[in-house]
Coordinates of C-alpha atoms in Angstrom, one line a residue:
X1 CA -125.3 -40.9 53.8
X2 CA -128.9 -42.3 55.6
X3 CA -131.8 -42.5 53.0
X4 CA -135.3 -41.5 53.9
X5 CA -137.1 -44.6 53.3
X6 CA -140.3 -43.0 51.7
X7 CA -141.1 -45.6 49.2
X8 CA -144.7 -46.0 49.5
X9 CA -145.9 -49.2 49.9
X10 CA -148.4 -51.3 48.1
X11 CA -151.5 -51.9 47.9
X12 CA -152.0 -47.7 47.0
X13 CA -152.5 -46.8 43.7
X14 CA -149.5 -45.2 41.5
X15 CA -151.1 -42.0 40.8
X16 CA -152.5 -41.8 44.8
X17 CA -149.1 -42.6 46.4
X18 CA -147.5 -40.5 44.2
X19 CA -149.7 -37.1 44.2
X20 CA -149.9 -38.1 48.1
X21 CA -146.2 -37.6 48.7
X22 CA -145.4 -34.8 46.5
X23 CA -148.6 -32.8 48.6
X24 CA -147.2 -33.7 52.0
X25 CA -143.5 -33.6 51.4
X26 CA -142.9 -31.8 48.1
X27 CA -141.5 -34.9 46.9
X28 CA -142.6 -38.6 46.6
X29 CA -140.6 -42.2 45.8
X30 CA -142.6 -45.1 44.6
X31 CA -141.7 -48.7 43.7
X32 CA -143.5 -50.3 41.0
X33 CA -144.9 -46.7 39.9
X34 CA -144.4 -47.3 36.5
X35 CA -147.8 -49.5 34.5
X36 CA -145.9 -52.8 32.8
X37 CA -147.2 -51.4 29.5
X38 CA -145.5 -48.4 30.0
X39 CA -141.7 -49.6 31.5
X40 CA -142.0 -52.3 28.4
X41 CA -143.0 -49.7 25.5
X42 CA -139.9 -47.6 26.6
X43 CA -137.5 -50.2 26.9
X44 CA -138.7 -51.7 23.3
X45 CA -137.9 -48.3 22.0
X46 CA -134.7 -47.8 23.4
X47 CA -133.6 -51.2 22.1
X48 CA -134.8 -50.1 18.8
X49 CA -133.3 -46.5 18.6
X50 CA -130.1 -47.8 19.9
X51 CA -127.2 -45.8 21.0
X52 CA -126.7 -43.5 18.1
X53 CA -129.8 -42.0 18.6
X54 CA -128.3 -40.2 22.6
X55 CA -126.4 -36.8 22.3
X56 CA -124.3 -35.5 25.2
X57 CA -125.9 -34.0 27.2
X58 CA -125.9 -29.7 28.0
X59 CA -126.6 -27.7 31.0
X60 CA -127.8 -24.1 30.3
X61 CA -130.8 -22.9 27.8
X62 CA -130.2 -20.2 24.8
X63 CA -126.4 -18.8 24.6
X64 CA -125.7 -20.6 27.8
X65 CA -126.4 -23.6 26.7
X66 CA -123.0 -25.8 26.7
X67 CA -121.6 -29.3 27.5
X68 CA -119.9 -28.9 31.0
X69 CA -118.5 -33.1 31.9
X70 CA -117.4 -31.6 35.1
X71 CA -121.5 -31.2 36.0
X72 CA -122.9 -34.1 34.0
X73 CA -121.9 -37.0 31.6
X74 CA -125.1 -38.8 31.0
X75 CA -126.5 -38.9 27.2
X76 CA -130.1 -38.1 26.3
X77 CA -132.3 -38.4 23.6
X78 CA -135.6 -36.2 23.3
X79 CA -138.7 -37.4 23.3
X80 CA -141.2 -36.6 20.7
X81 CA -144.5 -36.7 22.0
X82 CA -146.3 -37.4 18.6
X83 CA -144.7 -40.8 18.5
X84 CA -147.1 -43.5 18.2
X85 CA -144.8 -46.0 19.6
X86 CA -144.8 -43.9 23.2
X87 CA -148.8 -43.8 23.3
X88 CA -148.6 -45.6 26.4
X89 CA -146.0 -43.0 27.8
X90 CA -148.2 -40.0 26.5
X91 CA -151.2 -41.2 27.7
X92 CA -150.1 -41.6 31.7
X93 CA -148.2 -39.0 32.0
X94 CA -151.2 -36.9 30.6
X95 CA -153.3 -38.9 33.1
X96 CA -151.1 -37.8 36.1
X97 CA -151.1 -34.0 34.4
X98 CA -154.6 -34.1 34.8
X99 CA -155.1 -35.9 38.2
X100 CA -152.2 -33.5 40.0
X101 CA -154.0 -30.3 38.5
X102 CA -157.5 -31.9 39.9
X103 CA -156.0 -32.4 43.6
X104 CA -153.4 -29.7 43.5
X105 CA -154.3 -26.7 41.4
X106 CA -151.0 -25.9 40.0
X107 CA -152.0 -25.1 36.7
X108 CA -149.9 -27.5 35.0
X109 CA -149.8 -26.6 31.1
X110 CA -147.6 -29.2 29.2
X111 CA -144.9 -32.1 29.8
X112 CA -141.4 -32.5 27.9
X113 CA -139.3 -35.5 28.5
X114 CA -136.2 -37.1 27.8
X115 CA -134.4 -40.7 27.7
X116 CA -131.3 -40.6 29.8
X117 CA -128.3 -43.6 29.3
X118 CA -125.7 -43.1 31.9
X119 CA -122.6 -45.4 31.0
X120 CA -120.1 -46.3 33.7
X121 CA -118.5 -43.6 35.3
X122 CA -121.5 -41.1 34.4
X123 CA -122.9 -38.9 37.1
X124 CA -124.7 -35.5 37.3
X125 CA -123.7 -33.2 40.0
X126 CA -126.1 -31.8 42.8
X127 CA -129.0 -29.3 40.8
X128 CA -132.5 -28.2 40.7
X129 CA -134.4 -28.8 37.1
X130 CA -134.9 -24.9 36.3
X131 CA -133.1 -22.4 34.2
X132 CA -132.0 -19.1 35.6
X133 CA -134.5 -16.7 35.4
X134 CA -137.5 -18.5 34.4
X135 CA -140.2 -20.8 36.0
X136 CA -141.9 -23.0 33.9
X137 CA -140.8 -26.1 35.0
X138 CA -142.8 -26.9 37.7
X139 CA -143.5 -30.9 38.7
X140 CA -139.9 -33.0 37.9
X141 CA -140.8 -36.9 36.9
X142 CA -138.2 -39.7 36.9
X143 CA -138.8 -43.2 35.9
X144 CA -136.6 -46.0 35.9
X145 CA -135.8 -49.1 33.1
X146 CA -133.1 -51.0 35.0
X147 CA -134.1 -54.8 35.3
X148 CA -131.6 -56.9 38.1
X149 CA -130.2 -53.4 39.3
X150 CA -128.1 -53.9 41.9
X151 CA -126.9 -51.9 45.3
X152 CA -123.3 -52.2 43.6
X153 CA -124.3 -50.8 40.6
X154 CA -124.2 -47.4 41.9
X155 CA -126.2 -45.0 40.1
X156 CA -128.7 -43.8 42.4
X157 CA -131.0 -40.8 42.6
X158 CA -130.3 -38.3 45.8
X159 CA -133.3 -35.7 46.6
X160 CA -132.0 -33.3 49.5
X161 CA -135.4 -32.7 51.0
X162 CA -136.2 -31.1 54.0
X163 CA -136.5 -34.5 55.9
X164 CA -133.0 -35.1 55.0
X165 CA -131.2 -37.1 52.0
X166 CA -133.7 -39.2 50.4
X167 CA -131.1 -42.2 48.1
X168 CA -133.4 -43.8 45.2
X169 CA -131.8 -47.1 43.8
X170 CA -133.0 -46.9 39.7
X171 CA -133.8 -50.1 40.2
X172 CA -136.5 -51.3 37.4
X173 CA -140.1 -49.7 37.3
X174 CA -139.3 -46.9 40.2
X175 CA -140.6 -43.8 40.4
X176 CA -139.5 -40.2 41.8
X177 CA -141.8 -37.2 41.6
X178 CA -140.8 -33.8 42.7
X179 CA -140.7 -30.1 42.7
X180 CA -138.3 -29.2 40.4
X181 CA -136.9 -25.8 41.5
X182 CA -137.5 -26.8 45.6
X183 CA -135.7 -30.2 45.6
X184 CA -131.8 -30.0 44.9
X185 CA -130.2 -33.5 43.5
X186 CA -127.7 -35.3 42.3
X187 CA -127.4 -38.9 40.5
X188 CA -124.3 -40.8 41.6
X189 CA -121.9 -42.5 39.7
X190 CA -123.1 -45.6 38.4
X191 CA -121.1 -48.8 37.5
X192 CA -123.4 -50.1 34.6
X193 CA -125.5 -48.8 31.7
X194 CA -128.2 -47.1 33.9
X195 CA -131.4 -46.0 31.6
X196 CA -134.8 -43.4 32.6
X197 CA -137.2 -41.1 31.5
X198 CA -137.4 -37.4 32.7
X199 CA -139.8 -35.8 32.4
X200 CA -140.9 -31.7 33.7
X201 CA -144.5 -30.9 34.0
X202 CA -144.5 -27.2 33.0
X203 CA -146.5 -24.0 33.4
X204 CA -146.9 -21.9 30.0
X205 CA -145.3 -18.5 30.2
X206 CA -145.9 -16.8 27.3
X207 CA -146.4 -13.2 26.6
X208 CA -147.0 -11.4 23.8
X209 CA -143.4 -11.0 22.4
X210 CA -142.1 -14.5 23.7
X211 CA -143.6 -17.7 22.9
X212 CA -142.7 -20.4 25.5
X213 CA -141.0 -23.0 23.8
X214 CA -141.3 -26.6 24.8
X215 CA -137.6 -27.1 25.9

């Protein structure tokens, strides 16, 4: 498979390469995306939660909802965004909610987000990040907490754009931004513990007899 180098280079900022690329292509890869603060706060708290704290993982919402290994295998643990210890993670990815809705206009409401720990062997297979019959999710956000990752590793991040395969290595402090129910995707089978954060920027559907939940 040929990757789409689209990594934007430095010296752009984050938040301009990133908003940038998801404009032009729908999509958008950036090393070094992630603020120090940020990558460190995560990692700290993963280190402190440990493993206990990851479920397996489901595919489905409401009655669908189930555990299906033959999609994914990866183990998750949600985020709650009243944590003090994630201040850092609330505040940027607030930031970047606020920036994208400036330049784009999409209207974006509210973020969720998740932990995800892929052991070896783990995988998820090619999917878009929204649930049959609804369309909240709207922005997809992927960061990555792998220091020394490796091309052996495995583990990486496809995006089947409409340039062609686009192959993110998770390697430490990477980003990937992109729209959730455009950009089909898969993350390969990796060979290590392989940690991120994702996270869906979301639209609020509501009504009068339904209250658009969270997640």
């Amino acid at each position: 498979m040929n990757a789409t180098p689209l990594v934007s280079p430095e010296p752009l900022p984050s938040v301009d390469a990133l908003i940038g690329g998801l404009a032009q292509h729908g999509f958008s890869v950036q090393a070094n995306g992630v603020p120090p603060d940020v990558a460190r706060s995560l990692i700290n708290y993963i280190s402190r939660v440990g493993a206990d704290a990851f479920h397996e993982a489901t595919v489905g919402r409401g009655e669908e909802q189930q555990q299906n290994r033959f999609v994914r295998r990866d183990r998750i643990h949600w985020i709650d965004e009243r944590n003090p210890e994630l201040a850092c993670w609330q505040d940027w990815t607030e930031s970047l909610r606020l920036e994208v809705n400036r330049r784009l206009f999409l209207g974006l409401f509210s973020f969720e987000s998740h932990l995800a720990h892929y052991r070896s062997g783990d995988f998820y297979r090619t999917h878009v990040d929204a649930f049959r019959g609804e369309a909240n999710r709207i922005v997809s956000l992927v960061c990555y907490l792998n220091e020394n990752w490796s091309e052996d590793d495995g583990g990486e991040l496809v995006l089947y754009t409409d340039l062609g395969p686009v192959v993110v290595a998770p390697a430490y402090g990477t980003v990937a931004m992109f729209l959730s129910e455009e950009i089909p995707h898969e993350v390969k089978p990796a060979r290590r513990d392989r940690f991120s954060i994702t996270g869906w920027f979301r639209l609020n559907t509501s009504s009068p007899d339904r209250v658009d939940p969270p997640r």
